[in-house]
mmCIF file of C-alpha atoms and ligand atoms in Angstrom:
data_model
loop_
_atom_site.group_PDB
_atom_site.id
_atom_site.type_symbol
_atom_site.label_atom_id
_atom_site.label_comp_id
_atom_site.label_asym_id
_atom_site.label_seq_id
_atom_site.Cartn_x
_atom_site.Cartn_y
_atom_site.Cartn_z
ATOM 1 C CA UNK M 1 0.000 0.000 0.000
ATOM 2 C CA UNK M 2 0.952 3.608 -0.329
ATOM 3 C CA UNK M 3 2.456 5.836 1.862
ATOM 4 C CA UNK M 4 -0.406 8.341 3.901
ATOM 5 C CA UNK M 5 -1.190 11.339 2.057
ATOM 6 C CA UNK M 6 -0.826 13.899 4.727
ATOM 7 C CA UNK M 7 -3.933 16.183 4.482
ATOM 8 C CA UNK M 8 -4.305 20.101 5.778
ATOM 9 C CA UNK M 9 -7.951 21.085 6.680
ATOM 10 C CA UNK M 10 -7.859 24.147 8.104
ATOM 11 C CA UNK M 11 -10.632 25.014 10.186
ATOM 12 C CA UNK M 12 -11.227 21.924 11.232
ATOM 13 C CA UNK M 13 -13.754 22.656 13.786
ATOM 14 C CA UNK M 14 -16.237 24.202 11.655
ATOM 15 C CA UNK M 15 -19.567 23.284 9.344
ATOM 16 C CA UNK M 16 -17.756 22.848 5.966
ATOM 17 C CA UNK M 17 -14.888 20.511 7.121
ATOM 18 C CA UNK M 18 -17.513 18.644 8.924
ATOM 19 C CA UNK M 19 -18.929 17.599 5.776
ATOM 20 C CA UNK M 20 -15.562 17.786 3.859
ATOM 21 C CA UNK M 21 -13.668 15.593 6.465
ATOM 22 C CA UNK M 22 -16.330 12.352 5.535
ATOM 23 C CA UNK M 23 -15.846 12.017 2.071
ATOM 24 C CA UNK M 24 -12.059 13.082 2.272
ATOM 25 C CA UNK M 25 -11.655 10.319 4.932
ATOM 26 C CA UNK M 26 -13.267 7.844 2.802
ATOM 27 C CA UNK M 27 -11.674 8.259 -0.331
ATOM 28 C CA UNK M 28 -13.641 10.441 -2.618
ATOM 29 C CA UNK M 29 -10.964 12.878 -3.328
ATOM 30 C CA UNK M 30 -7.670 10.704 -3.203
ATOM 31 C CA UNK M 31 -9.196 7.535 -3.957
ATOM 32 C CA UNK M 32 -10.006 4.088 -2.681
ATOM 33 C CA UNK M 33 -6.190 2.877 -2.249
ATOM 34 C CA UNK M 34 -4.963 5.912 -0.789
ATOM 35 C CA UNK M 35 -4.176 6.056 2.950
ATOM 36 C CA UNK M 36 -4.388 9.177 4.483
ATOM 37 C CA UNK M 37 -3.252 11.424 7.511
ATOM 38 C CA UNK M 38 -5.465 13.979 8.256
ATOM 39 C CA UNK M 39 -3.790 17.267 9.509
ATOM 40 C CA UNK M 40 -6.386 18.789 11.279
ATOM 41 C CA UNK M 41 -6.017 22.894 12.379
ATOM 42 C CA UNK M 42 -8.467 25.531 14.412
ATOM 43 C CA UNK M 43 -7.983 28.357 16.997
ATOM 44 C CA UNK M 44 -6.896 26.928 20.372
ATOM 45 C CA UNK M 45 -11.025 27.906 21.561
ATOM 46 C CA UNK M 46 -12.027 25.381 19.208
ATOM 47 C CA UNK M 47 -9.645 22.269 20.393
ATOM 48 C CA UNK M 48 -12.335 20.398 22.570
ATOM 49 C CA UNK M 49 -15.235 20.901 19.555
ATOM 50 C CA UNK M 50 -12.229 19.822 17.411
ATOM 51 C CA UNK M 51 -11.879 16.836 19.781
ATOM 52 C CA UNK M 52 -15.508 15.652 19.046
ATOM 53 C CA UNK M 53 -15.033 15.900 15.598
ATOM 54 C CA UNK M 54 -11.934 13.787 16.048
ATOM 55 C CA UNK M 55 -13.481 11.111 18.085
ATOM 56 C CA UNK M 56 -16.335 11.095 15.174
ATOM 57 C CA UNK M 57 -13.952 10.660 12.799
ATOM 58 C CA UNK M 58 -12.182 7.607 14.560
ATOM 59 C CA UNK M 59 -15.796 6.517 15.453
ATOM 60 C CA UNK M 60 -16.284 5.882 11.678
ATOM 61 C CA UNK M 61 -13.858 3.597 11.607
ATOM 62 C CA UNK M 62 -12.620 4.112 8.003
ATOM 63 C CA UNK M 63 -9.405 1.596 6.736
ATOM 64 C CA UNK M 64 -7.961 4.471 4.796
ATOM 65 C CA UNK M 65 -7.511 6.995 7.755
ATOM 66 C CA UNK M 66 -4.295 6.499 9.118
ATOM 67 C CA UNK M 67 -3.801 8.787 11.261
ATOM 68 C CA UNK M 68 -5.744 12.088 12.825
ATOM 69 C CA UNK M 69 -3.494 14.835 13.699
ATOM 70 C CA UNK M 70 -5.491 17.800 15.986
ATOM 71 C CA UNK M 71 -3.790 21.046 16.430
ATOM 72 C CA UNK M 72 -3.586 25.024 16.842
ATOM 73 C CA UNK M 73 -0.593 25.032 15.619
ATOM 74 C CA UNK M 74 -0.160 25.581 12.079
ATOM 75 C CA UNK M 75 3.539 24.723 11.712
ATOM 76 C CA UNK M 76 2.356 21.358 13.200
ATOM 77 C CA UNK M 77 -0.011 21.294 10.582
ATOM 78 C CA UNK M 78 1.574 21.724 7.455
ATOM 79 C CA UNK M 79 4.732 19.718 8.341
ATOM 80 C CA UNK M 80 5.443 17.595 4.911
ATOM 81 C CA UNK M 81 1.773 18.107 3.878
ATOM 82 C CA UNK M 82 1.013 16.830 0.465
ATOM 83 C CA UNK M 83 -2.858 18.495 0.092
ATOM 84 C CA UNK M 84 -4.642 21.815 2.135
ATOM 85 C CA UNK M 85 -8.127 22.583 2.246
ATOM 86 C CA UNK M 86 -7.644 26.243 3.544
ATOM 87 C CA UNK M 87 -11.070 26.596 4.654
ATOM 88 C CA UNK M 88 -10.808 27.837 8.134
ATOM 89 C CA UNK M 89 -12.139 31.521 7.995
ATOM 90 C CA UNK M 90 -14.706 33.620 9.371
ATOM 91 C CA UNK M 91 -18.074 32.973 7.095
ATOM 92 C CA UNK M 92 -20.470 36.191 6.202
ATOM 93 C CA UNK M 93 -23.764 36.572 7.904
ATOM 94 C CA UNK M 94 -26.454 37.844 5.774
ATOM 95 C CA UNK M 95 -26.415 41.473 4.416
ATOM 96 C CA UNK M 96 -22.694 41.243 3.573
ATOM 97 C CA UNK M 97 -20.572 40.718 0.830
ATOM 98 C CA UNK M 98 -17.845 38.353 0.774
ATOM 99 C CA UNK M 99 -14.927 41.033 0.575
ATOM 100 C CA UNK M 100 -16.473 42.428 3.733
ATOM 101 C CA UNK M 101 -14.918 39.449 5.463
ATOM 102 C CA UNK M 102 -11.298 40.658 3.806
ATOM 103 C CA UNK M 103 -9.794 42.463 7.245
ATOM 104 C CA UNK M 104 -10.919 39.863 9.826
ATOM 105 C CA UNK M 105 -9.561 37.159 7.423
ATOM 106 C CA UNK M 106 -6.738 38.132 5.507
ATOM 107 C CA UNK M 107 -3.959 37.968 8.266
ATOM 108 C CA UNK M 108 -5.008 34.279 8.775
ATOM 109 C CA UNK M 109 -3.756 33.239 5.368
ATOM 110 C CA UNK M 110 -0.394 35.365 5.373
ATOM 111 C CA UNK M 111 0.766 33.378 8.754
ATOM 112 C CA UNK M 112 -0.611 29.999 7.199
ATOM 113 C CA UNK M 113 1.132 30.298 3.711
ATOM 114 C CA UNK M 114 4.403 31.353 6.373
ATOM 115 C CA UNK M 115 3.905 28.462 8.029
ATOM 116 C CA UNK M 116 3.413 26.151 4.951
ATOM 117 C CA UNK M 117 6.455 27.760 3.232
ATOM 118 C CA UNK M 118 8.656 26.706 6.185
ATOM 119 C CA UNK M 119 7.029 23.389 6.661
ATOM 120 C CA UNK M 120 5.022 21.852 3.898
ATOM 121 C CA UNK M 121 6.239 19.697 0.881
ATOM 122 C CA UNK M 122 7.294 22.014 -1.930
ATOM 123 C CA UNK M 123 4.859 20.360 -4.457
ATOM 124 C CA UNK M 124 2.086 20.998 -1.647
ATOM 125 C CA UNK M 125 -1.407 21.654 -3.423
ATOM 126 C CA UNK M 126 -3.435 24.192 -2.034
ATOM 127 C CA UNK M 127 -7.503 24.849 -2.431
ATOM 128 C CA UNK M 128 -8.481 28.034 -0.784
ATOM 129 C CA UNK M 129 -11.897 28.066 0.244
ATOM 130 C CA UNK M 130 -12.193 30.591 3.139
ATOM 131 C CA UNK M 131 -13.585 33.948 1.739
ATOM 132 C CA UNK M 132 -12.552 36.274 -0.010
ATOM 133 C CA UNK M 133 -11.227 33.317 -1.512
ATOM 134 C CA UNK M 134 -9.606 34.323 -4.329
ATOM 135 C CA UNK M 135 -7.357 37.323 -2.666
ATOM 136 C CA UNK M 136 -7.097 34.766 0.113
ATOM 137 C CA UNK M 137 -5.391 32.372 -1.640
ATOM 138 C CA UNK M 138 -2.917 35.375 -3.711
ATOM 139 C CA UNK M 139 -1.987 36.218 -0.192
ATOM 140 C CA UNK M 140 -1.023 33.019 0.539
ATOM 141 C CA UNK M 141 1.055 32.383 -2.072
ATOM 142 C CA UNK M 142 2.813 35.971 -1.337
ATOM 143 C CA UNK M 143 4.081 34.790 1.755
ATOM 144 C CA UNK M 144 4.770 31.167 1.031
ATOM 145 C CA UNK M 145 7.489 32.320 -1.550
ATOM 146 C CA UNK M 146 9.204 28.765 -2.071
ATOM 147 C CA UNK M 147 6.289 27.093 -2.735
ATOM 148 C CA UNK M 148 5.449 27.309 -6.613
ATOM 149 C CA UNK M 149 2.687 29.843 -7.426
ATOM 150 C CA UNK M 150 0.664 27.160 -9.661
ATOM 151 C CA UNK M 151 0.316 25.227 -6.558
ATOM 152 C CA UNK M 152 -2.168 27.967 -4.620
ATOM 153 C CA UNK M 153 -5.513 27.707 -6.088
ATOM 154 C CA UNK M 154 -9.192 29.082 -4.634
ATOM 155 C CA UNK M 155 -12.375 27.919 -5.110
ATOM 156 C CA UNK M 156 -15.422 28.699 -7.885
ATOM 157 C CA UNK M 157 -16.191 25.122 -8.071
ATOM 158 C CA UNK M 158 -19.620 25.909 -6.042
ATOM 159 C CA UNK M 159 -20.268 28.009 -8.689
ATOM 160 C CA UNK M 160 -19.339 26.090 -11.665
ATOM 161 C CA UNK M 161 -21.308 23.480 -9.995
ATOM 162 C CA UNK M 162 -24.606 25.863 -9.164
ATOM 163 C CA UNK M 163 -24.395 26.930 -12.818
ATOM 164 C CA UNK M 164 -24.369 23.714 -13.678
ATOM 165 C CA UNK M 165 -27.865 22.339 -11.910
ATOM 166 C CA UNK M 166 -29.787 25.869 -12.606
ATOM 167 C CA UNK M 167 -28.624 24.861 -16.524
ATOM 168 C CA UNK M 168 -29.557 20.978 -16.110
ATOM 169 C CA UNK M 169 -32.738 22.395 -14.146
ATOM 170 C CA UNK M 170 -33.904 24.689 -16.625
ATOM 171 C CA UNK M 171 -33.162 21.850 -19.614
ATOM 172 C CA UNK M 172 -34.984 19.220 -17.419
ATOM 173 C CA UNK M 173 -32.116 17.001 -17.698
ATOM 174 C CA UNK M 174 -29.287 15.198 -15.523
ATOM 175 C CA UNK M 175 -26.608 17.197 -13.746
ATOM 176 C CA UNK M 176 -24.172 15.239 -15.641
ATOM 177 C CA UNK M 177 -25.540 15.975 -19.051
ATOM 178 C CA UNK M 178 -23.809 19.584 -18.692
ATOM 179 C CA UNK M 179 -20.156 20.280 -19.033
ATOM 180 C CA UNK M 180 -17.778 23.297 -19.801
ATOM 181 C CA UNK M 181 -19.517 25.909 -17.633
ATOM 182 C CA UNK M 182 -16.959 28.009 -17.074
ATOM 183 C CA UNK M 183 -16.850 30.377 -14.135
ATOM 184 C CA UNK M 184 -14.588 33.670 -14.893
ATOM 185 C CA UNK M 185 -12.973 35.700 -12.326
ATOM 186 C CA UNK M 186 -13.914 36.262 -8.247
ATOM 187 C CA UNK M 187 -16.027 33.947 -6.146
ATOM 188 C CA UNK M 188 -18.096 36.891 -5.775
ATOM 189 C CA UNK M 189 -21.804 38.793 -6.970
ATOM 190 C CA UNK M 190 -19.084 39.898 -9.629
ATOM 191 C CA UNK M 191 -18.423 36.439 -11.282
ATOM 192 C CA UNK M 192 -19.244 35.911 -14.397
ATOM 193 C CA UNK M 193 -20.800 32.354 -14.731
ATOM 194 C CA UNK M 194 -20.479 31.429 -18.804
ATOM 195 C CA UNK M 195 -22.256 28.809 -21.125
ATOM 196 C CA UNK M 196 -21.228 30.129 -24.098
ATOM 197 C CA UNK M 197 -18.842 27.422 -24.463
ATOM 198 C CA UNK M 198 -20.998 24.913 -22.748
ATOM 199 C CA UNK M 199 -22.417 21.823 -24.516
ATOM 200 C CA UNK M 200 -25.272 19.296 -23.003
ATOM 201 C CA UNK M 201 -26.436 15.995 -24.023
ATOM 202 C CA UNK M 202 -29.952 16.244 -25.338
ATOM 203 C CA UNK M 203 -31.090 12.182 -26.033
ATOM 204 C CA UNK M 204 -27.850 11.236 -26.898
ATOM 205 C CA UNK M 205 -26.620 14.567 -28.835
ATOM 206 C CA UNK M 206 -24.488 17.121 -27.982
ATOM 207 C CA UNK M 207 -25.593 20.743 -28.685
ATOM 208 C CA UNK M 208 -24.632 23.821 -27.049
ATOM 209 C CA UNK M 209 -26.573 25.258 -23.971
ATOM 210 C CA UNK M 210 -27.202 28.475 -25.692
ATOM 211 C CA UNK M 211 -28.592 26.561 -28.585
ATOM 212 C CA UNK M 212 -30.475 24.280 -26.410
ATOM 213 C CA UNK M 213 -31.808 27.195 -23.838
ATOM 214 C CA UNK M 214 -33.141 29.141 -26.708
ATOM 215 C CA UNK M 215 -33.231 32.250 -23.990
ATOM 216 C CA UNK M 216 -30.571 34.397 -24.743
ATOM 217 C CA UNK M 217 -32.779 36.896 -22.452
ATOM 218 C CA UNK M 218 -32.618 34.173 -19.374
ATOM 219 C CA UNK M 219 -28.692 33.279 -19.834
ATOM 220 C CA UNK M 220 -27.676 36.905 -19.792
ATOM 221 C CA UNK M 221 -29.622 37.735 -16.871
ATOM 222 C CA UNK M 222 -31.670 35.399 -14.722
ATOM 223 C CA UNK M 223 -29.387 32.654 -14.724
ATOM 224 C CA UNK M 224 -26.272 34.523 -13.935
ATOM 225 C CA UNK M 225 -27.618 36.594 -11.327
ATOM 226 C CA UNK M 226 -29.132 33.511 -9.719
ATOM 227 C CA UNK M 227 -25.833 31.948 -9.915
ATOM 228 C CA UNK M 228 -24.042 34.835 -8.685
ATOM 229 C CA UNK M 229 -26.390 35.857 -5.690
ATOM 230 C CA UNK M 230 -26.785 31.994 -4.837
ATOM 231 C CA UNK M 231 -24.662 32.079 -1.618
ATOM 232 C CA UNK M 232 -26.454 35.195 -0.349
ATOM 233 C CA UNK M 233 -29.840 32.757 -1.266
ATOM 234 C CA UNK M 234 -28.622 29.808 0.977
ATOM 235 C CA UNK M 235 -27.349 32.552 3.831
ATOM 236 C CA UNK M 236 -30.990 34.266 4.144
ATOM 237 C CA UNK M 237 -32.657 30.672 3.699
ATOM 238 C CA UNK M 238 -30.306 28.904 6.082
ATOM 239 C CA UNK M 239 -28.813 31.451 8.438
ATOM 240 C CA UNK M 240 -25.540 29.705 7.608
ATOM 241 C CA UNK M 241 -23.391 29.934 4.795
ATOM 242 C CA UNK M 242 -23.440 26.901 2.180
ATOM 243 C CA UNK M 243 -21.511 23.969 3.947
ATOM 244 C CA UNK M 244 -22.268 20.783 2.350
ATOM 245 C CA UNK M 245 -22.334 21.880 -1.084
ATOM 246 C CA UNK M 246 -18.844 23.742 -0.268
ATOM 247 C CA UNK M 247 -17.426 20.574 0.513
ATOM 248 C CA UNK M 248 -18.420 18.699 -2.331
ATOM 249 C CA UNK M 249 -17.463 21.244 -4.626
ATOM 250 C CA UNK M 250 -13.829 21.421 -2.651
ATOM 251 C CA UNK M 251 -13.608 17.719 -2.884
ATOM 252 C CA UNK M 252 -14.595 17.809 -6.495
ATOM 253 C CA UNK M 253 -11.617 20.676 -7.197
ATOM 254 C CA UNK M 254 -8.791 18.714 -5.244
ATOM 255 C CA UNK M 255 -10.189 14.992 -6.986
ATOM 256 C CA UNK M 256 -9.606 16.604 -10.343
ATOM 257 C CA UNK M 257 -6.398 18.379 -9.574
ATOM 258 C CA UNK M 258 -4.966 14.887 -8.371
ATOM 259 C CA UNK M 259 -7.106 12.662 -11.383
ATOM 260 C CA UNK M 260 -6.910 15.142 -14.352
ATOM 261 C CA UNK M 261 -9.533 16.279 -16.251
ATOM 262 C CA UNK M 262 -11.793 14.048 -18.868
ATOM 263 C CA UNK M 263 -10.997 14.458 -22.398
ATOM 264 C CA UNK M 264 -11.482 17.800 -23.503
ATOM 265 C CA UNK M 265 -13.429 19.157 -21.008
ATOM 266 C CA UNK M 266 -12.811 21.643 -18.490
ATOM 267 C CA UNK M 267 -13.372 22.830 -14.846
ATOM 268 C CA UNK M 268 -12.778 26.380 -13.554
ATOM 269 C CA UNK M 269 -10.366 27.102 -10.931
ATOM 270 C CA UNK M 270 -9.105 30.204 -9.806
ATOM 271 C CA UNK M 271 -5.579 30.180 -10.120
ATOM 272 C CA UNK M 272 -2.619 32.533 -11.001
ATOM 273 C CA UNK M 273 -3.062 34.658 -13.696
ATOM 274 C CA UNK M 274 -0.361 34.410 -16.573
ATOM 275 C CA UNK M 275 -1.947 37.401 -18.672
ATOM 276 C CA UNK M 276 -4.218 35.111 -20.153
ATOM 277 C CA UNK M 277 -7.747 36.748 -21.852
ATOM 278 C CA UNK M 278 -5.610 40.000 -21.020
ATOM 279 C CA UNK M 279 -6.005 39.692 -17.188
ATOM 280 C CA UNK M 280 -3.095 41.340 -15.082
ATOM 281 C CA UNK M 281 -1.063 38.965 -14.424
ATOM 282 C CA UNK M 282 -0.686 37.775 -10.556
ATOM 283 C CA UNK M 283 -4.170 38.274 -9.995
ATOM 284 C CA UNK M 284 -6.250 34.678 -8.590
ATOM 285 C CA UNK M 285 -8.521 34.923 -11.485
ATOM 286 C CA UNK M 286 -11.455 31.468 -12.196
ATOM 287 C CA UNK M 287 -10.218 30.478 -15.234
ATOM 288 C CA UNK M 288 -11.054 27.014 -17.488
ATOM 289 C CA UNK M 289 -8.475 24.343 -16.919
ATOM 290 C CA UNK M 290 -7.379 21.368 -17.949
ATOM 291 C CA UNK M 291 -5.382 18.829 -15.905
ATOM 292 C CA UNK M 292 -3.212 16.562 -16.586
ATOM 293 C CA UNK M 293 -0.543 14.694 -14.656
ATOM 294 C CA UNK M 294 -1.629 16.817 -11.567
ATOM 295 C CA UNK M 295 -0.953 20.017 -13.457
ATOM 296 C CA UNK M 296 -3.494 22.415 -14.876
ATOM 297 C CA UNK M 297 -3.316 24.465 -17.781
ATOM 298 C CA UNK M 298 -5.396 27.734 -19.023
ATOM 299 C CA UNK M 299 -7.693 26.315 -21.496
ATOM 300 C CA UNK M 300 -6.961 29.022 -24.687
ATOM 301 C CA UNK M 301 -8.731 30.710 -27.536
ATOM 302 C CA UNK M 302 -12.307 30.791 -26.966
ATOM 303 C CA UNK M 303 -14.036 33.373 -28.039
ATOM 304 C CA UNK M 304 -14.610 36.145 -26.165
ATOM 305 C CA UNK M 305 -17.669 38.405 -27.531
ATOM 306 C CA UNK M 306 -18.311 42.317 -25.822
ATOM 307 C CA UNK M 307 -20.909 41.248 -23.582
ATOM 308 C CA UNK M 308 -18.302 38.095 -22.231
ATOM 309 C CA UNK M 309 -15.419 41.190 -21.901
ATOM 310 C CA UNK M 310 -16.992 43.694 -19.865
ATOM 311 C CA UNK M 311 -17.980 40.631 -17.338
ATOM 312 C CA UNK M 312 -14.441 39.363 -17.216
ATOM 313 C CA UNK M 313 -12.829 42.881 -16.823
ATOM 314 C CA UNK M 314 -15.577 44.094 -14.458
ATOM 315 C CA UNK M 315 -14.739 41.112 -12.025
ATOM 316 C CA UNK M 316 -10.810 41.258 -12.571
ATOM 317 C CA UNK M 317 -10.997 45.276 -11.677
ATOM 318 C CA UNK M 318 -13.182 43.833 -8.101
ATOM 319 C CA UNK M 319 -9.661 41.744 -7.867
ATOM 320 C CA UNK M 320 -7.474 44.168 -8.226
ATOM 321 C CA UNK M 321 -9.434 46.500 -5.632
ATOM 322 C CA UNK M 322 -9.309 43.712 -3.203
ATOM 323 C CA UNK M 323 -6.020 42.629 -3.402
ATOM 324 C CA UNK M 324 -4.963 46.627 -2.622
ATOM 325 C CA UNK M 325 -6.826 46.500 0.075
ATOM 326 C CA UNK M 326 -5.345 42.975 1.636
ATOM 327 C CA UNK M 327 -1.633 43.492 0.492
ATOM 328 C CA UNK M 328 -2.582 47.110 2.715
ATOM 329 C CA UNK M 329 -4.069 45.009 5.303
ATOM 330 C CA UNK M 330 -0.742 42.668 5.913
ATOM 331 C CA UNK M 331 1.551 45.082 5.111
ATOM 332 C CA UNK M 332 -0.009 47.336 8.229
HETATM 333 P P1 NAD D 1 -17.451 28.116 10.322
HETATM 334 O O1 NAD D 1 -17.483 29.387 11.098
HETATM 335 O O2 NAD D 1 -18.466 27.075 10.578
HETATM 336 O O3 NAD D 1 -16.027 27.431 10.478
HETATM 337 C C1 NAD D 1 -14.843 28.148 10.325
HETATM 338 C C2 NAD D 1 -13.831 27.512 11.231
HETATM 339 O O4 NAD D 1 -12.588 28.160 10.978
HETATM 340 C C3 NAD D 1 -14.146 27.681 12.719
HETATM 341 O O5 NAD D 1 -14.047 26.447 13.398
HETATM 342 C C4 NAD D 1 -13.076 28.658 13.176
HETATM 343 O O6 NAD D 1 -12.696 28.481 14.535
HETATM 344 C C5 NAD D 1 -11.951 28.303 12.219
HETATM 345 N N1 NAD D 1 -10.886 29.300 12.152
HETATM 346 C C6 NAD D 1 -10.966 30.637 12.301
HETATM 347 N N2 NAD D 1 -9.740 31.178 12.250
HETATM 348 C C7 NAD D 1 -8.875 30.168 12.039
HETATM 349 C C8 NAD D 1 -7.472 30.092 11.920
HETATM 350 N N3 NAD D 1 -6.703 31.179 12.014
HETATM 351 N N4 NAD D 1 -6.914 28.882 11.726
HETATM 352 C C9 NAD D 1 -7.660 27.763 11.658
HETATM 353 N N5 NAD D 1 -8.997 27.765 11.795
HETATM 354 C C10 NAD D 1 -9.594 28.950 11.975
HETATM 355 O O7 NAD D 1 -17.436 28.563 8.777
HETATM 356 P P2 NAD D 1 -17.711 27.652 7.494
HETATM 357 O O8 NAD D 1 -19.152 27.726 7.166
HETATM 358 O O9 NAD D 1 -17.037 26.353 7.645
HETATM 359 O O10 NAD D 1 -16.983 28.555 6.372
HETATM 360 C C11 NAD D 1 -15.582 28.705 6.355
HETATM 361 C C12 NAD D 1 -15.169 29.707 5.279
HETATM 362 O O11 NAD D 1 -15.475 29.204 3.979
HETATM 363 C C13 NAD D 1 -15.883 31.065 5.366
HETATM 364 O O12 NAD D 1 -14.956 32.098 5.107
HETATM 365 C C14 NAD D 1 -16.923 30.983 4.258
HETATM 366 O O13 NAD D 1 -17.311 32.262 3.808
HETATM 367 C C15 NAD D 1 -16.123 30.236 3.212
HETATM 368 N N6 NAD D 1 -16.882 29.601 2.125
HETATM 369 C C16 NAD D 1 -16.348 29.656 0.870
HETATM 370 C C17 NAD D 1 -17.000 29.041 -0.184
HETATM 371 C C18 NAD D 1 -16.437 29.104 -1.585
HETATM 372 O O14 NAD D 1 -17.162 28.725 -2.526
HETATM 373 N N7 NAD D 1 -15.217 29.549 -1.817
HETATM 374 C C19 NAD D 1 -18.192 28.362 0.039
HETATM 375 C C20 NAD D 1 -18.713 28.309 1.336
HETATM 376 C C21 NAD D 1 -18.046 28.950 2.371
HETATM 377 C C1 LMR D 2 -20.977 30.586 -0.947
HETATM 378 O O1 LMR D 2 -20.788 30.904 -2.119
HETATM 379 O O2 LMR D 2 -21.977 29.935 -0.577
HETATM 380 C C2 LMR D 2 -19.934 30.947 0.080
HETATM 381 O O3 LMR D 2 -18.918 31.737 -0.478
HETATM 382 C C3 LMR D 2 -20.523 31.568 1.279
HETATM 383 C C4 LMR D 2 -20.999 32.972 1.001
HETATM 384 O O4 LMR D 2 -20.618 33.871 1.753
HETATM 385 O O5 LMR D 2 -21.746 33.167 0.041
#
């Protein structure tokens, strides 16, 4: 058998990792075959909830789980880690937006990406979920300087993932009839959720969703506001952030960074800008990937009409703001 994967989940204590620390544990990310050691971090007020969750883990008595670090430590944490969930942050109560959460969060991920640059395996792979997710995870990266930039990533998979069931919804078919949603830019109202590029399976044939929707009306407004304004939806309806659709959509990112992508399709990501579709470079922008051989790539030249580049550049300039504002914030 394989060596344990030793697995970061930050935040440990709270409602996403408590649905994110099952299926991790029992192989939906890393596989059947793949032992694990679960790395488990939260503020030293949360160590005896932390405990419970520890003793429910052990309680499920899964073969794969090795062994079940618990800490406050974060340089205990990330020592030779292999895989982070970065997920413990403060969540948003209702009325907010997500960059509201940017000072009370912000620090957190400078002193974990110093603590995984000192500690953690250099090939490390790192989902940020934690909001603002995407200037989260830049900041991370920032001050985790040996560790390679490609390896920081954030999260729009909830979002690829929402577009994708309001799109099978609408169509009255399976979830898994729609691929190549992409999701452009900030995990934010400014996103830009995009099915111009999209394809479904109608009875056996592939056809575009445009094509298929036959609303140009609904997929330029309706459907990406829903999609956009679909955490503040689940916040007013559930007086708690999204938790266990989080942590399938996390599990779904990190399975496909270590699996690869199918064929030709693609997932969105954010990751590190390279300039690509004329975003500044450095930003964490969602972008399509591919994967392959645990590596993802930009997926390049689709066309990009007017009404696609105002959306992209509106949510990169949000980016840009933000990422003033946080560098400001550590830099203080
Ligand atoms: P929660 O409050 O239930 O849990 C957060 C946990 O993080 C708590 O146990 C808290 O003690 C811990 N924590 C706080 N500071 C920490 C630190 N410095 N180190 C380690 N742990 C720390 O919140 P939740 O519902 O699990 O949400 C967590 C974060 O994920 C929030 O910021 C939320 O907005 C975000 N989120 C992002 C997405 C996305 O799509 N990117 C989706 C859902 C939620
Ligand atoms: C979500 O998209 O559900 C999360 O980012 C939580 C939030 O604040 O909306």
């Amino acid at each position: 058998m394989a060596e344990p994967l030793k697995v970061v989940v930050t935040g440990a204590a709270g409602q996403i990792a408590y649905s994110l620390l099952f299926s991790v544990a029992k192989g939906d990310v890393f596989g059947p075959d793949q032992p694990l050691e679960l790395l488990l971090l939260d503020i030293t007020p949360m160590m005896e909830v932390l405990n419970g969750v520890v003793m429910e883990l052990m309680d499920c008595a899964i073969p794969l789980v090795k062994n079940i670090v618990a800490t406050d430590d974060p340089k205990v944490a990330f020592k030779d880690a292999d895989a982070a969930f970065m997920v413990g942050a403060m969540p948003r109560k209702e009325g907010m937006e997500r960059k509201d959460l940017l000072k009370a969060n912000v620090r957190i991920f400078k002193a974990q990406g110093q603590a995984a640059d000192q500690v953690a395996k250099k090939s490390i792979k790192i989902i940020v979920v934690g909001n603002p997710a995407n200037t989260n995870a830049c900041i991370m990266s920032k001050y985790a300087p040996s560790i390679p930039k490609a390896n920081f990533t954030c999260m729009t998979r909830l979002d690829q993932n929402r577009a994708q069931a309001q799109i099978a919804s609408k169509l009255g078919v399976s979830n898994g009839d729609v691929t190549n949603v992409i999701i452009w830019g900030n995990h934010s109202s400014t996103q830009f959720p995009d099915v111009a590029h999209a394809s479904v399976n109608i009875n056996g044939k592939k056809v575009t969703v445009p094509e298929a929707v036959k609303n140009d009306n609904y997929l330029k407004n309706e459907f990406i506001k829903t999609v956009q304004q679909r955490g503040a939806a689940v916040i007013k309806a559930r007086k708690l952030s999204s938790a266990m659709s989080a942590a399938k959509a996390a599990c779904d990112h990190m399975h496909d960074w270590f699996f690869g992508t199918k064929g030709n399709d693609f997932v969105s990501m954010g990751v590190i800008s390279d300039g690509s579709y004329g975003i500044r470079e450095g930003l964490m922008y969602s972008y399509p990937v591919r994967i392959k051989n645990k590596t993802w790539s930009i997926v390049q030249g689709l066309d990009i009409n007017q009404f696609a580049r105002e959306k992209m550049d509106a949510t990169a300039a949000e980016l840009t703001e933000e990422l003033e504002a946080a560098l400001a914030e550590c830099e203080a």
